[in-house]
Amino acid sequence: MSDFASNLALGFSVAFSWQAMWYCFVGVTLGTFIGVLPGIGALAAIALLLPLTFGMEPAHALIMLAGIYYGSNYGGSTASILLNLPGTPSSAVTCIEGYPMSQQGRAGVALFMTAIASFIGSICGMLIMAIFSPPIAALAFSFSAPEFFSLMVLGMVAASTLASGSPIKGLAMIGLGLILGMVGRDLYSGLLRFSYGVDQLYEGLPLVAVALGIFGLPEVIKNAGQITGRTVEARSISFASMWPTRDDWRRSWGAMFRGTGLGSFFGALPGTGGLLASFMSYATERRVAKDPSRFGKGAIEGIAGPEAANNAAVQTAFIPTLTLGIPGDIVMAIMLGALTIHGIQPGVSVINNHPDLFWGLLVSFLFGNLMLLILNIPLIGLWVRILAIPYWVLYPFIIAFICIGVYSVSNSVVDLYVLMFFGVLGILMNILRFEPAPLVLGLILGPMLEENLRRSLTLYRGSYTVFLTRPISALFIGIAVLILAWTIYGMFRARARRRAALAAGGE
Amino acid sequence: MSRIKAVDILAGGFVVLIGVLAIVESTSFDMGTSRRIGPGYFPFYVGVLMVLLGLVIAVENLWTRTASDFGWSLPPMRSPFLILAAVAAFAVMIERFGMFPSIFVAVFLGSLADTNTSIWQKLTISVAVPAVCVAIFKYGLSLNVDVIRWRP
């Protein structure tokens, strides 16, 4: 317990400085801004702003980048509620109940409740992170190469099969990511692999260019000329109109805590994140509701649960990221990249070797979420006005920021060609219906996976059975196999159901 | 329905192709042994895995089609082309002419992707964006890039 107190004290000493508070504020404000605007996600925003953090202290950089991420989750629901357009993927589910509430003139209540639910989800997620991270990190100390290899395999399997879209396609994108992760100099032989004559790629593919090419450009391409003529009625949302009724409160409490539980679980599971958590929470609320017919017509628990869930997931996603070096979700994968750029080797060492960074970040979540509460309740009118910016004004700025952002990482034109290449790949993946998220996960985990495979095989004389004879490693592989088996079972069941439907149709 | 199959077969073919590329690339490196794996080992096995996954994708839809998969068609090509052209223009121009001209051209090309705005709106935004970028990146964040230069 005294450990815990001293850790928190350390965290406060880092986060409670003017500089740290400033970066936290900048992060959450930018995050809300980006979250409010449909058509640019937190991932693209973080990749975009990563170069700006190069001159900062690692703790400050991480505090700011994390602020963008959880800030965008607060902001994401605003566009969902007012325009029926999700600002971030994980707030898509908020449209279902939020927009009807808005049409009934209850937008203020919906906005207020999402802010409260987000806050409660975040704070609980943060507490879970504070309590569970040290024991997980301690356990991870006994991990050796085979455990890390197996855990990464589990993370990849979970990420590709539990996410949206076809699980097999997800696995294929992990594979493509692994191959792309091999681009550049092989650590052991010093040979250049997959560089196809482009010597500038010896350090590997530039992460910012890849992420913006695959997430940023396709988003702009898809939305340019498409998001038009959206009108937000400039009705002022007064504080009085925001206050929920007693009935609203009564319905929301349980939803928030169930959402927080689901969110914390899926957030901490490597590879899955807020999107899945928010959908699960919505489904749960529908199931436990006494009167499910209210859903789809503005049931407040249908926004309180999912919003608490996705915010809790954002916080707990930091647990595997910072204690094991395995990203909790796709944004965390970029965050790991950011750590590496700042010279901090991700892995079990982060919480132990850089306790200031870990606990400072944790405490900054508290400040950041308090700031977000102020930004999203009294100042909500400001964000509503930002929604009125037309997309034709916005997207040229996004194009320019993407170009400058990529170029400024290392003043390299080659990075811009990498950006274009991945833009084309991103478009192609859209057409062929591949999800881009597993690719980035594979890209970041690839080098670590190969390294741990090499070490495991060298340590255990070339025997693959080591992954099954070491108990913790076997556990991870076992869970991965179960998830795969469950997925395949689901595919067969879908097939059987379709056949039954066809038979019933008399075809 | 035939279109759907076409998409999944293309997707599967794409994955197989990447797998084959990985296998081909891996053959130019030492495989090593499983005790001491060489630089060709990991790419080779990931390549093999990709080929297998690609084959599964190509046939998968035959037994897991869902209603949401229908209605696929090739998206319009105007916006991808113009926005990639914008990035290309920036890449070609940034080291020759500096930040303002390259962003001006990039934004103008990009703005053509939206067919609902007038030419004056497009020109206004093409001047406004580089001006804001210069203010933010050159003067706000002191990025080491010339505003205007002449090295064609």
XYZ file of C-alpha atoms in Angstrom:
659
model
C 0.000 0.000 0.000
C 2.837 2.381 0.779
C 4.199 1.470 -2.629
C 0.945 2.516 -4.148
C 0.985 5.820 -2.300
C 4.555 6.572 -3.277
C 3.793 5.678 -6.874
C 0.875 8.045 -6.907
C 3.001 10.721 -5.300
C 5.546 10.238 -8.053
C 2.762 10.490 -10.605
C 1.509 13.731 -9.106
C 5.007 15.177 -9.089
C 5.231 14.570 -12.845
C 1.696 15.488 -13.879
C 1.218 18.402 -11.514
C 3.580 20.773 -13.273
C 2.629 23.696 -15.489
C 4.216 22.096 -18.512
C 2.569 18.721 -18.067
C -0.784 20.343 -17.385
C -0.402 22.479 -20.487
C 0.369 19.503 -22.727
C -2.488 17.589 -21.174
C -4.801 20.518 -21.860
C -3.559 20.852 -25.454
C -4.027 17.120 -25.946
C -7.585 16.881 -24.614
C -8.676 20.058 -26.411
C -7.247 18.893 -29.722
C -8.739 15.488 -29.077
C -12.215 16.890 -28.469
C -11.840 19.027 -31.595
C -10.837 16.064 -33.722
C -13.469 13.877 -32.149
C -16.196 16.424 -32.875
C -15.209 16.693 -36.531
C -16.399 13.757 -38.573
C -13.904 12.599 -41.162
C -10.708 12.557 -39.146
C -10.079 9.947 -36.500
C -7.925 9.887 -33.391
C -5.468 7.533 -35.041
C -4.767 9.853 -37.965
C -4.641 12.793 -35.572
C -2.086 11.128 -33.318
C 0.066 10.081 -36.258
C -0.194 13.633 -37.538
C 0.867 15.239 -34.273
C 3.544 12.694 -33.422
C 6.287 14.678 -35.194
C 5.450 17.735 -33.091
C 6.319 15.842 -29.918
C 9.871 15.001 -30.970
C 11.333 17.897 -29.034
C 9.360 17.187 -25.869
C 10.156 15.079 -22.878
C 8.798 11.546 -23.389
C 6.364 11.853 -20.453
C 4.943 15.106 -21.788
C 4.683 13.693 -25.294
C 2.811 10.667 -24.031
C 0.516 12.779 -21.857
C -0.404 14.905 -24.850
C -0.879 12.030 -27.291
C -2.963 10.103 -24.772
C -5.036 13.235 -24.183
C -5.812 13.401 -27.887
C -7.015 9.823 -27.759
C -9.351 9.977 -24.800
C -10.377 13.523 -25.669
C -11.519 12.356 -29.079
C -13.747 9.816 -27.382
C -15.558 12.570 -25.520
C -15.908 14.652 -28.655
C -16.886 11.750 -30.882
C -20.353 11.519 -29.426
C -21.224 15.160 -30.178
C -21.513 14.646 -33.934
C -23.248 11.312 -33.337
C -25.967 12.981 -31.279
C -26.449 16.173 -33.266
C -25.863 14.985 -36.821
C -26.218 11.215 -36.735
C -22.617 11.121 -38.028
C -20.128 9.404 -35.734
C -17.068 11.551 -35.073
C -15.055 8.478 -34.098
C -15.733 4.801 -34.874
C -16.410 3.895 -31.258
C -19.154 6.497 -30.998
C -21.052 5.019 -33.949
C -23.298 3.177 -31.547
C -24.173 6.463 -29.817
C -26.012 7.549 -32.985
C -28.658 4.881 -32.428
C -30.128 6.470 -29.306
C -28.412 9.860 -29.358
C -29.845 11.142 -32.620
C -33.476 10.300 -31.768
C -32.991 12.111 -28.450
C -31.714 15.096 -30.386
C -34.764 15.023 -32.652
C -36.977 15.005 -29.577
C -35.261 18.191 -28.423
C -33.284 16.348 -25.775
C -29.842 16.847 -27.359
C -28.668 18.730 -24.276
C -29.511 15.853 -21.974
C -27.821 13.375 -24.322
C -24.656 15.490 -24.510
C -24.605 15.933 -20.750
C -25.075 12.247 -20.076
C -22.343 11.200 -22.544
C -19.925 13.539 -20.806
C -20.835 12.125 -17.381
C -20.729 8.531 -18.630
C -17.401 9.145 -20.353
C -16.018 10.626 -17.151
C -17.170 7.766 -14.951
C -15.914 5.184 -17.458
C -12.544 6.907 -17.689
C -12.020 7.307 -13.969
C -12.937 3.679 -13.253
C -10.725 2.547 -16.114
C -7.917 4.627 -14.676
C -8.340 3.089 -11.216
C -8.301 -0.393 -12.738
C -5.129 0.530 -14.564
C -3.541 1.785 -11.330
C -4.485 -1.357 -9.414
C -3.777 -4.053 -11.989
C -0.720 -2.733 -13.806
C 1.890 -3.352 -11.097
C 0.930 -7.021 -10.510
C 0.730 -7.672 -14.258
C 4.128 -6.072 -14.721
C 5.480 -8.169 -11.844
C 4.069 -11.313 -13.395
C 5.517 -10.300 -16.746
C 8.947 -10.269 -15.139
C 8.867 -14.038 -15.155
C 8.074 -14.000 -18.877
C 10.731 -15.076 -21.255
C 10.814 -15.033 -25.051
C 8.287 -17.869 -25.557
C 5.669 -16.142 -23.367
C 6.039 -12.903 -25.278
C 5.793 -14.695 -28.578
C 2.626 -16.516 -27.517
C 1.065 -13.402 -26.036
C 1.652 -11.500 -29.271
C 0.110 -14.348 -31.243
C -2.894 -14.185 -28.918
C -3.157 -10.413 -29.341
C -3.048 -10.695 -33.099
C -5.610 -13.477 -33.224
C -7.910 -11.513 -30.902
C -7.487 -8.311 -32.885
C -8.218 -9.872 -36.237
C -11.067 -12.166 -35.280
C -12.970 -10.192 -32.651
C -12.974 -6.971 -34.682
C -15.465 -6.116 -37.386
C -15.236 -7.694 -40.809
C -14.142 -11.127 -41.913
C -11.820 -12.838 -39.409
C -9.800 -14.544 -42.131
C -9.292 -11.237 -43.898
C -8.227 -9.772 -40.572
C -5.601 -12.487 -40.187
C -4.383 -11.848 -43.725
C -3.948 -8.160 -42.893
C -1.929 -9.120 -39.810
C 0.245 -11.164 -42.168
C 0.659 -8.246 -44.549
C 1.571 -6.087 -41.568
C 4.187 -8.636 -40.465
C 5.736 -8.591 -43.940
C 5.743 -4.800 -44.021
C 7.351 -4.866 -40.587
C 10.309 -6.749 -42.079
C 11.100 -3.944 -44.496
C 14.544 -2.603 -43.773
C 17.691 -3.888 -42.140
C 17.569 -7.273 -40.449
C 19.030 -6.849 -36.968
C 21.100 -10.015 -37.036
C 22.463 -10.241 -40.551
C 22.422 -6.522 -41.342
C 20.910 -7.369 -44.725
C 18.211 -5.220 -46.305
C 14.945 -7.086 -46.714
C 11.926 -6.096 -48.804
C 13.444 -2.742 -49.646
C 13.386 -3.325 -53.417
C 16.297 -1.016 -54.008
C 15.040 1.872 -51.876
C 17.988 2.234 -49.524
C 16.293 4.977 -47.519
C 14.042 2.302 -46.045
C 16.891 0.703 -44.103
C 15.401 1.871 -40.800
C 12.078 0.303 -41.682
C 8.921 1.892 -42.998
C 8.207 5.337 -41.552
C 5.310 4.719 -39.174
C 3.683 8.132 -39.506
C 3.608 7.885 -43.299
C 2.164 4.371 -43.178
C -0.547 5.247 -40.657
C -1.581 8.438 -42.441
C -1.489 6.707 -45.807
C -3.672 3.883 -44.692
C -6.076 5.741 -42.379
C -5.790 9.445 -43.189
C -5.825 9.609 -46.989
C -8.658 7.106 -47.555
C -10.798 8.991 -45.005
C -10.305 12.252 -46.885
C -10.847 10.543 -50.237
C -14.045 8.932 -49.057
C -15.506 12.107 -47.574
C -14.368 14.803 -50.037
C -17.430 16.087 -51.844
C -19.602 13.669 -49.884
C -20.151 15.348 -46.541
C -22.080 18.364 -47.730
C -24.907 20.551 -46.647
C -25.032 19.406 -43.081
C -26.720 22.020 -41.023
C -26.578 22.241 -37.301
C -29.333 24.389 -36.008
C -27.561 27.057 -34.077
C -29.868 26.585 -31.157
C -28.006 27.338 -28.029
C -27.783 24.451 -25.657
C -28.476 26.032 -22.335
C -27.327 24.501 -19.113
C -30.920 24.133 -17.991
C -31.791 22.084 -21.072
C -28.905 19.742 -20.312
C -29.963 18.619 -16.887
C -31.301 15.052 -17.002
C -34.543 14.172 -15.267
C -34.585 11.930 -12.237
C -35.828 9.148 -14.498
C -32.835 9.651 -16.835
C -30.432 9.353 -13.916
C -32.141 6.256 -12.620
C -31.880 4.530 -15.989
C -28.283 5.574 -16.612
C -26.431 4.579 -13.438
C -26.601 0.849 -13.964
C -25.831 1.205 -17.661
C -22.726 3.240 -16.915
C -21.319 0.703 -14.497
C -22.097 -2.283 -16.714
C -20.520 -0.366 -19.600
C -17.462 0.418 -17.521
C -17.024 -3.260 -16.664
C -17.303 -4.399 -20.271
C -15.090 -1.573 -21.468
C -12.395 -2.272 -18.895
C -12.298 -5.925 -19.872
C -12.168 -5.469 -23.640
C -9.793 -2.554 -23.360
C -7.278 -4.564 -21.373
C -7.471 -7.518 -23.752
C -4.652 -6.974 -26.240
C -5.829 -6.111 -29.703
C -9.464 -5.315 -28.963
C -10.752 -1.941 -27.889
C -13.469 0.638 -27.511
C -15.397 -0.179 -30.660
C -16.149 -3.732 -29.613
C -16.783 -2.644 -26.017
C -19.337 -0.015 -26.986
C -21.270 -2.432 -29.182
C -21.241 -5.090 -26.476
C -22.488 -2.560 -23.950
C -25.338 -1.488 -26.215
C -26.373 -5.101 -26.770
C -26.232 -5.725 -23.020
C -28.415 -2.704 -22.215
C -30.985 -3.865 -24.714
C -31.010 -7.268 -23.156
C -31.338 -6.169 -19.519
C -33.923 -3.453 -20.249
C -37.401 -4.038 -18.850
C -38.909 -2.469 -21.926
C -36.616 -3.107 -24.940
C -39.089 -1.443 -27.289
C -37.834 1.978 -26.140
C -34.511 1.266 -27.830
C -33.953 3.010 -31.137
C -36.248 5.813 -30.016
C -33.927 7.651 -27.679
C -33.311 5.374 -24.697
C -30.758 7.159 -22.566
C -29.167 3.989 -21.191
C -28.255 3.160 -24.807
C -25.837 6.084 -24.821
C -24.717 6.051 -21.185
C -23.531 2.415 -21.319
C -21.567 2.501 -24.583
C -19.969 5.866 -23.808
C -18.783 4.628 -20.416
C -17.581 1.433 -22.112
C -15.492 3.040 -24.815
C -13.875 5.482 -22.424
C -13.060 2.778 -19.884
C -11.572 0.739 -22.738
C -9.353 3.631 -23.780
C -7.869 3.797 -20.282
C -7.394 0.085 -19.732
C -5.877 -0.291 -23.213
C -2.806 1.283 -21.623
C -2.392 -1.714 -19.306
C -1.012 -4.235 -21.815
C 0.670 -1.439 -23.743
C 2.749 -0.176 -20.858
C 3.180 -3.324 -18.774
C 3.823 -5.857 -21.550
C 4.650 -3.761 -24.586
C 1.710 -5.280 -26.420
C -0.776 -2.736 -27.736
C -4.285 -2.829 -26.272
C -5.735 -1.433 -29.475
C -4.697 0.098 -32.735
C -4.097 3.602 -31.396
C -1.918 2.048 -28.701
C 0.102 0.436 -31.479
C 0.897 3.924 -32.757
C 1.582 5.002 -29.184
C 4.158 2.206 -28.856
C 5.731 3.513 -32.034
C 5.834 6.943 -30.421
C 7.581 5.519 -27.348
C 10.193 3.844 -29.543
C 10.811 7.104 -31.394
C 11.360 8.744 -27.996
C 13.995 6.154 -27.195
C 11.905 4.144 -24.742
C 11.938 0.468 -25.545
C 8.388 -0.783 -25.088
C 8.050 -3.934 -23.053
C 7.940 -5.014 -19.441
C 10.558 -2.428 -18.697
C 8.384 0.644 -19.146
C 6.604 0.597 -15.795
C 9.754 -0.502 -13.960
C 12.416 1.548 -15.692
C 10.298 4.615 -16.261
C 7.915 4.742 -13.298
C 7.746 8.532 -13.644
C 6.365 8.095 -17.138
C 3.814 5.474 -16.190
C 2.489 7.093 -13.021
C 2.749 10.577 -14.452
C 0.601 9.506 -17.374
C -1.873 7.849 -15.051
C -2.295 10.922 -12.895
C -2.575 13.078 -16.012
C -5.657 11.038 -16.937
C -7.332 12.378 -13.827
C -6.557 15.988 -14.723
C -7.346 15.393 -18.381
C -10.743 13.937 -17.641
C -11.594 16.792 -15.288
C -10.647 19.240 -18.031
C -12.798 17.276 -20.476
C -15.752 17.487 -18.144
C -15.441 21.281 -18.241
C -14.824 21.341 -21.983
C -17.812 19.148 -22.693
C -20.474 20.478 -20.371
C -20.206 24.237 -19.865
C -18.359 24.781 -23.154
C -20.401 22.437 -25.315
C -21.782 25.358 -27.337
C -18.306 26.001 -28.715
C -18.028 22.484 -30.121
C -21.500 22.613 -31.567
C -20.415 25.693 -33.509
C -17.315 23.865 -34.760
C -19.585 21.226 -36.228
C -20.891 23.916 -38.556
C -17.515 24.181 -40.359
C -18.223 22.781 -43.824
C -16.124 19.880 -45.006
C -14.931 21.666 -48.140
C -13.082 24.069 -45.843
C -11.829 21.345 -43.590
C -10.430 18.671 -45.835
C -7.887 20.844 -47.698
C -6.389 21.584 -44.269
C -6.275 17.874 -43.521
C -4.451 17.219 -46.819
C -1.922 19.951 -46.080
C -1.389 18.763 -42.493
C -0.903 15.186 -43.658
C 1.723 16.270 -46.211
C 3.604 18.515 -43.801
C 3.269 16.030 -40.949
C 4.789 13.200 -42.954
C 7.516 15.336 -44.466
C 8.541 16.942 -41.196
C 9.306 13.627 -39.441
C 12.704 13.450 -41.106
C 12.537 16.042 -43.914
C 12.402 13.206 -46.373
C 10.583 13.188 -49.692
C 10.805 9.391 -49.736
C 8.402 9.376 -46.779
C 5.894 11.220 -48.961
C 6.128 8.510 -51.602
C 5.611 5.926 -48.855
C 2.517 7.937 -47.872
C 1.221 7.752 -51.447
C 1.978 4.055 -51.727
C 0.013 3.328 -48.577
C -2.752 5.667 -49.701
C -3.136 3.497 -52.787
C -2.955 0.373 -50.667
C -5.583 1.824 -48.343
C -7.935 2.472 -51.260
C -7.310 -1.003 -52.615
C -8.033 -2.474 -49.183
C -11.293 -0.515 -49.051
C -12.328 -1.925 -52.397
C -11.385 -5.465 -51.417
C -12.964 -5.022 -47.973
C -9.928 -5.445 -45.795
C -9.769 -3.708 -42.411
C -6.663 -1.541 -42.053
C -6.336 -1.811 -38.268
C -4.813 -5.330 -38.068
C -2.218 -4.328 -40.648
C -0.805 -1.610 -38.427
C -0.842 -3.976 -35.458
C 1.131 -6.541 -37.463
C 3.536 -3.889 -38.668
C 4.363 -2.779 -35.143
C 4.449 -6.223 -33.562
C 6.286 -7.841 -36.502
C 9.864 -7.077 -35.494
C 9.143 -8.021 -31.851
C 7.471 -11.239 -32.933
C 10.413 -12.312 -35.103
C 12.877 -11.374 -32.397
C 11.053 -13.401 -29.745
C 10.638 -16.342 -32.090
C 14.367 -16.285 -32.781
C 15.227 -16.068 -29.103
C 12.800 -18.804 -28.113
C 14.136 -21.184 -30.724
C 17.739 -20.419 -29.883
C 17.182 -20.808 -26.138
C 15.302 -24.060 -26.508
C 17.426 -25.685 -29.185
C 15.123 -25.206 -32.133
C 12.128 -26.939 -30.603
C 8.679 -25.523 -31.242
C 7.233 -27.502 -28.331
C 8.590 -24.855 -25.975
C 5.522 -22.740 -26.715
C 3.337 -25.524 -25.315
C 5.470 -26.862 -22.486
C 5.888 -23.579 -20.651
C 2.572 -23.161 -18.813
C 1.921 -19.434 -19.301
C 2.857 -19.629 -22.938
C 0.621 -22.670 -23.358
C -2.229 -20.745 -21.733
C -1.900 -17.896 -24.253
C -1.719 -20.292 -27.193
C -4.686 -22.185 -25.767
C -6.830 -19.026 -25.585
C -5.785 -18.104 -29.120
C -6.794 -21.546 -30.371
C -10.131 -21.272 -28.532
C -10.843 -17.902 -30.133
C -9.992 -19.327 -33.548
C -12.136 -22.394 -32.964
C -15.029 -20.231 -31.809
C -14.675 -18.063 -34.929
C -14.648 -21.054 -37.248
C -17.638 -22.498 -35.398
C -19.432 -19.181 -35.914
C -18.687 -19.316 -39.615
C -20.055 -22.834 -39.906
C -23.155 -21.887 -37.951
C -23.778 -18.932 -40.254
C -23.503 -21.305 -43.174
C -25.913 -23.785 -41.614
C -28.390 -21.013 -40.878
C -28.234 -19.788 -44.436
C -28.833 -23.268 -45.749
C -31.797 -23.642 -43.423
C -33.165 -20.316 -44.631
C -32.738 -21.378 -48.232
C -34.430 -24.697 -47.551
C -37.322 -22.939 -45.818
C -37.614 -20.617 -48.811
C -38.158 -23.691 -50.945
C -35.152 -23.143 -53.183
C -23.996 -12.564 -56.376
C -21.348 -13.144 -58.995
C -19.904 -9.725 -58.218
C -19.454 -10.690 -54.590
C -17.535 -13.735 -55.550
C -15.418 -11.559 -57.796
C -14.457 -9.319 -54.883
C -13.483 -12.150 -52.601
C -11.583 -13.931 -55.308
C -9.698 -10.717 -56.055
C -9.065 -10.232 -52.330
C -7.825 -13.794 -52.011
C -5.649 -13.359 -55.087
C -4.194 -10.186 -53.598
C -3.254 -12.007 -50.399
C -1.785 -14.958 -52.334
C 0.229 -12.530 -54.453
C 1.706 -10.876 -51.368
C 2.492 -14.289 -49.905
C 4.283 -15.282 -53.107
C 6.234 -12.010 -53.098
C 7.316 -12.711 -49.518
C 8.382 -16.248 -50.383
C 10.319 -15.038 -53.419
C 12.031 -12.353 -51.353
C 12.884 -14.854 -48.614
C 14.712 -17.139 -51.056
C 17.423 -14.543 -51.554
C 18.349 -14.867 -47.862
C 19.748 -17.599 -45.689
C 16.959 -19.673 -44.121
C 19.161 -20.785 -41.269
C 18.017 -23.676 -39.114
C 15.282 -23.635 -36.509
C 18.021 -23.448 -33.873
C 19.488 -20.338 -35.392
C 17.003 -18.825 -37.769
C 18.330 -16.780 -40.668
C 16.904 -13.637 -42.249
C 14.884 -15.729 -44.723
C 13.125 -17.902 -42.143
C 10.388 -15.642 -40.821
C 9.471 -14.081 -44.211
C 9.224 -17.541 -45.741
C 6.766 -18.882 -43.191
C 4.692 -15.694 -43.091
C 4.570 -15.923 -46.900
C 3.351 -19.508 -46.753
C 0.706 -18.493 -44.215
C -0.433 -15.668 -46.493
C -0.796 -18.014 -49.461
C -2.959 -20.327 -47.360
C -5.083 -17.469 -45.989
C -5.502 -16.086 -49.501
C -6.821 -19.402 -50.728
C -9.241 -19.587 -47.810
C -10.497 -16.045 -48.514
C -11.095 -16.891 -52.152
C -13.387 -19.777 -51.247
C -14.647 -18.559 -47.860
C -17.566 -16.541 -49.247
C -19.049 -19.645 -50.759
C -20.234 -20.595 -47.300
C -20.421 -17.436 -45.206
C -22.137 -14.901 -47.396
C -24.324 -12.452 -45.534
C -26.826 -9.942 -46.835
C -24.574 -7.014 -46.015
C -22.019 -8.206 -48.560
C -24.233 -7.449 -51.502
C -24.200 -4.355 -53.613
C -20.489 -4.002 -54.152
C -19.311 -1.791 -56.964
C -16.155 0.055 -57.896
C -16.031 3.414 -56.081
C -15.672 6.616 -58.116
C -12.094 7.316 -59.105
C -12.121 11.113 -59.214
C -11.448 11.789 -55.566
C -8.702 9.163 -55.047
C -6.914 10.349 -58.155
C -7.007 14.040 -57.222
C -6.010 13.550 -53.618
C -3.075 11.332 -54.525
C -2.128 13.930 -57.138
C -2.180 16.529 -54.377
C 0.319 14.514 -52.311
C 2.449 13.887 -55.403
C 2.524 17.612 -56.186
C 3.623 18.360 -52.641
C 6.333 15.683 -52.803
C 7.719 17.001 -56.084
C 7.583 20.664 -55.127
C 8.460 20.916 -51.430
C 12.262 20.806 -51.832
C 12.233 22.860 -55.023
C 9.826 25.695 -54.298
C 9.189 25.640 -50.547
C 6.134 25.345 -48.378
C 3.732 28.001 -49.673
C 3.747 27.136 -53.397
C 3.709 23.383 -52.829
C 0.750 23.528 -50.435
C -1.032 25.945 -52.748
C -0.822 23.479 -55.644
C -1.586 20.455 -53.449
C -4.664 22.061 -51.920
C -5.930 23.289 -55.272
C -5.671 19.795 -56.745
C -7.283 18.324 -53.652
C -10.114 20.864 -53.683
C -11.079 19.740 -57.185
C -12.278 16.501 -55.595
C -15.320 18.334 -54.249
C -17.545 19.113 -57.198
C -20.040 21.144 -55.159
C -17.876 24.213 -54.593
C -17.259 27.111 -56.975
C -13.866 27.928 -58.460
C -13.664 30.991 -56.192
C -14.190 28.866 -53.129
C -11.460 26.526 -54.352
C -9.025 29.386 -55.002
C -9.777 31.014 -51.658
C -9.117 27.833 -49.748
C -5.959 27.211 -51.809
C -4.538 30.513 -50.569
C -5.904 30.297 -47.054
C -4.518 26.836 -46.236
C -0.856 27.562 -47.100
C -1.102 30.889 -45.272
C -2.365 29.177 -42.119
C 0.220 26.389 -42.490
C 3.067 28.886 -42.786
C 1.798 30.675 -39.692
C 1.495 27.436 -37.691
C 4.473 25.427 -38.845
C 7.035 28.068 -39.798
C 6.363 30.734 -37.189
C 4.475 28.810 -34.513
C 6.497 25.592 -34.419
C 9.638 26.862 -36.221
C 9.764 23.976 -38.622
C 12.940 23.962 -40.685
C 11.342 24.444 -44.112
C 11.613 27.469 -46.438
C 8.385 29.341 -47.074
C 9.454 30.034 -50.657
C 12.595 28.913 -52.416
C 13.742 28.477 -56.007
C 15.688 25.320 -56.791
C 13.921 23.777 -59.746
